[in-house]
mmCIF file of C-alpha atoms (C1' of nucleotides) in Angstrom:
data_model
loop_
_atom_site.group_PDB
_atom_site.id
_atom_site.type_symbol
_atom_site.label_atom_id
_atom_site.label_comp_id
_atom_site.label_asym_id
_atom_site.label_seq_id
_atom_site.Cartn_x
_atom_site.Cartn_y
_atom_site.Cartn_z
ATOM 1 C CA MET F 1 144.193 124.050 145.830
ATOM 2 C CA ASN F 2 141.048 122.184 144.829
ATOM 3 C CA THR F 3 140.336 119.831 141.946
ATOM 4 C CA PHE F 4 139.064 122.529 139.684
ATOM 5 C CA ASP F 5 142.291 124.474 140.060
ATOM 6 C CA ARG F 6 144.378 121.472 139.149
ATOM 7 C CA GLN F 7 142.225 120.619 136.165
ATOM 8 C CA VAL F 8 142.632 124.136 134.858
ATOM 9 C CA CYS F 9 146.395 124.030 135.347
ATOM 10 C CA GLU F 10 146.479 120.656 133.659
ATOM 11 C CA VAL F 11 144.664 121.894 130.585
ATOM 12 C CA VAL F 12 146.551 125.166 130.283
ATOM 13 C CA ALA F 13 149.850 123.371 130.679
ATOM 14 C CA HIS F 14 148.962 121.181 127.707
ATOM 15 C CA ILE F 15 148.220 123.945 125.249
ATOM 16 C CA PRO F 16 150.708 123.478 122.393
ATOM 17 C CA GLU F 17 153.085 126.265 121.466
ATOM 18 C CA GLY F 18 151.692 128.680 118.975
ATOM 19 C CA ARG F 19 148.113 127.727 119.775
ATOM 20 C CA VAL F 20 145.518 129.444 121.957
ATOM 21 C CA THR F 21 142.281 128.596 123.729
ATOM 22 C CA THR F 22 139.545 130.376 125.626
ATOM 23 C CA TYR F 23 138.297 130.592 129.193
ATOM 24 C CA GLY F 24 134.915 129.310 128.161
ATOM 25 C CA ALA F 25 136.369 126.334 126.315
ATOM 26 C CA ILE F 26 138.378 125.326 129.361
ATOM 27 C CA ALA F 27 135.427 125.727 131.690
ATOM 28 C CA LYS F 28 133.258 123.746 129.334
ATOM 29 C CA ALA F 29 135.824 120.976 129.040
ATOM 30 C CA LEU F 30 135.646 120.677 132.814
ATOM 31 C CA GLY F 31 131.857 120.640 132.920
ATOM 32 C CA LYS F 32 131.632 124.156 134.334
ATOM 33 C CA ASP F 33 130.567 125.962 131.193
ATOM 34 C CA ARG F 34 128.860 128.620 133.290
ATOM 35 C CA SER F 35 131.915 129.321 135.399
ATOM 36 C CA SER F 36 134.216 130.628 132.727
ATOM 37 C CA ARG F 37 134.914 133.567 135.005
ATOM 38 C CA MET F 38 136.555 131.325 137.541
ATOM 39 C CA VAL F 39 139.082 130.121 135.003
ATOM 40 C CA GLY F 40 140.530 133.590 134.787
ATOM 41 C CA TRP F 41 140.561 133.876 138.523
ATOM 42 C CA ILE F 42 142.393 130.603 138.951
ATOM 43 C CA LEU F 43 145.003 131.565 136.400
ATOM 44 C CA ASN F 44 145.440 134.765 138.330
ATOM 45 C CA ARG F 45 146.099 132.810 141.509
ATOM 46 C CA GLN F 46 148.439 130.394 139.772
ATOM 47 C CA LEU F 47 150.180 132.985 137.626
ATOM 48 C CA ALA F 48 153.518 132.342 139.332
ATOM 49 C CA ALA F 49 153.163 128.584 138.780
ATOM 50 C CA GLY F 50 154.918 128.776 135.437
ATOM 51 C CA LEU F 51 151.744 128.346 133.431
ATOM 52 C CA PRO F 52 151.503 129.549 129.830
ATOM 53 C CA ALA F 53 148.554 131.743 130.739
ATOM 54 C CA HIS F 54 149.288 133.962 127.763
ATOM 55 C CA ARG F 55 147.773 131.296 125.528
ATOM 56 C CA VAL F 56 144.372 131.813 127.098
ATOM 57 C CA VAL F 57 142.166 134.551 125.699
ATOM 58 C CA ASN F 58 138.494 135.357 125.653
ATOM 59 C CA ARG F 59 136.140 133.949 123.053
ATOM 60 C CA ASN F 60 136.886 136.772 120.587
ATOM 61 C CA GLY F 61 140.596 136.089 120.684
ATOM 62 C CA LEU F 62 141.016 139.303 122.628
ATOM 63 C CA LEU F 63 143.906 139.536 125.089
ATOM 64 C CA THR F 64 141.744 140.732 127.921
ATOM 65 C CA GLY F 65 144.076 139.444 130.601
ATOM 66 C CA ARG F 66 147.195 141.235 129.491
ATOM 67 C CA ILE F 67 146.614 143.827 132.165
ATOM 68 C CA HIS F 68 147.489 141.248 134.791
ATOM 69 C CA PHE F 69 150.898 140.593 133.359
ATOM 70 C CA ASP F 70 154.031 142.393 134.335
ATOM 71 C CA PRO F 71 154.608 144.287 132.227
ATOM 72 C CA PRO F 72 151.173 144.251 130.570
ATOM 73 C CA SER F 73 152.794 143.847 127.179
ATOM 74 C CA ALA F 74 154.375 140.539 128.225
ATOM 75 C CA MET F 75 151.369 138.556 127.049
ATOM 76 C CA GLU F 76 151.442 139.943 123.555
ATOM 77 C CA ASP F 77 155.218 139.635 123.355
ATOM 78 C CA ARG F 78 155.218 136.006 124.410
ATOM 79 C CA LEU F 79 152.542 135.112 121.891
ATOM 80 C CA LYS F 80 154.451 136.829 119.128
ATOM 81 C CA ALA F 81 157.572 135.000 120.239
ATOM 82 C CA GLU F 82 155.698 131.747 119.665
ATOM 83 C CA GLY F 83 154.622 132.769 116.204
ATOM 84 C CA VAL F 84 151.124 133.940 117.106
ATOM 85 C CA GLN F 85 150.363 137.189 115.362
ATOM 86 C CA VAL F 86 148.717 139.812 117.533
ATOM 87 C CA GLN F 87 147.103 143.065 116.492
ATOM 88 C CA GLN F 88 145.107 145.546 118.563
ATOM 89 C CA ASN F 89 145.308 143.163 121.516
ATOM 90 C CA LYS F 90 143.670 140.375 119.582
ATOM 91 C CA VAL F 91 144.932 137.140 118.077
ATOM 92 C CA VAL F 92 145.117 137.033 114.304
ATOM 93 C CA ARG F 93 143.676 133.863 112.728
ATOM 94 C CA PHE F 94 142.165 133.114 116.105
ATOM 95 C CA GLN F 95 139.699 130.668 114.600
ATOM 96 C CA GLU F 96 142.534 128.637 113.077
ATOM 97 C CA LEU F 97 144.834 128.812 116.078
ATOM 98 C CA PHE F 98 142.064 127.908 118.480
ATOM 99 C CA TRP F 99 142.865 124.801 120.483
ATOM 100 C CA ASP F 100 139.776 123.188 121.980
ATOM 101 C CA PRO F 101 140.643 121.230 125.148
ATOM 102 C CA ALA F 102 137.358 119.349 125.028
ATOM 103 C CA VAL F 103 138.475 117.813 121.736
ATOM 104 C CA GLU F 104 142.249 118.022 121.531
ATOM 105 C CA LEU F 105 142.962 117.136 125.120
ATOM 106 C CA LEU F 106 140.768 114.095 124.806
ATOM 107 C CA LYS F 107 143.078 112.737 122.132
ATOM 108 C CA GLU F 108 146.070 113.007 124.440
ATOM 109 C CA TRP F 109 144.106 111.583 127.299
ATOM 110 C CA LYS F 110 143.407 108.479 125.213
ATOM 111 C "C1'" DG G 1 128.795 139.943 156.888
ATOM 112 C "C1'" DA G 2 126.786 142.639 152.990
ATOM 113 C "C1'" DA G 3 127.958 144.764 148.753
ATOM 114 C "C1'" DT G 4 130.925 145.090 144.907
ATOM 115 C "C1'" DT G 5 133.790 143.442 141.392
ATOM 116 C "C1'" DG G 6 135.861 140.843 137.948
ATOM 117 C "C1'" DA G 7 141.430 137.198 132.774
ATOM 118 C "C1'" DC G 8 133.654 135.343 130.702
ATOM 119 C "C1'" DG G 9 129.845 133.792 128.026
ATOM 120 C "C1'" DT G 10 125.006 132.972 126.974
ATOM 121 C "C1'" DT G 11 120.442 134.570 126.633
ATOM 122 C "C1'" DC G 12 116.854 137.552 126.728
ATOM 123 C "C1'" DT G 13 114.934 142.477 125.106
ATOM 124 C "C1'" DA U 1 121.753 144.259 115.559
ATOM 125 C "C1'" DA U 2 123.030 146.401 119.918
ATOM 126 C "C1'" DG U 3 122.542 146.449 124.757
ATOM 127 C "C1'" DA U 4 120.951 144.763 129.280
ATOM 128 C "C1'" DA U 5 120.515 140.905 132.378
ATOM 129 C "C1'" DC U 6 121.935 137.035 134.432
ATOM 130 C "C1'" DG U 7 124.643 132.781 136.038
ATOM 131 C "C1'" DC U 8 128.650 131.678 138.468
ATOM 132 C "C1'" DC U 9 131.658 132.173 142.761
ATOM 133 C "C1'" DA U 10 136.230 133.834 144.848
ATOM 134 C "C1'" DA U 11 138.332 137.835 146.586
ATOM 135 C "C1'" DT U 12 138.363 142.436 148.129
ATOM 136 C "C1'" DT U 13 136.477 146.372 150.549
#
DNA sequence: GAATTGACGTTCT
DNA sequence: AAGAACGCCAATT
């Protein structure tokens, strides 16, 4: 487990309930704005680490990673359970629910 | 070890 | 405005 992995876990673990963020935003917050792909990969590796990976979607608010859940509908169900409305595999009010780690996490970091 | 393939996103045509 | 190309890099074949 390298630094990047931990950073990603750190960020994802801090996403508030009922909020969502994107792969790109996370990558960018870590200075790897071109490696957004890796974020998904890392989550995949750490899926069993108890991370709220369901709060991470692509930049359109689309639940592209639901296929990697077991069952695939788990992602959508969990989000709904947290009060996040989902339709056609995409987050409703995504813009408003978006949680930018580069900004929000910085506040916590203090 | 080369080629392919992604939980992505930006840029160039 | 829609589609192709590319950057990035770990894992799989």
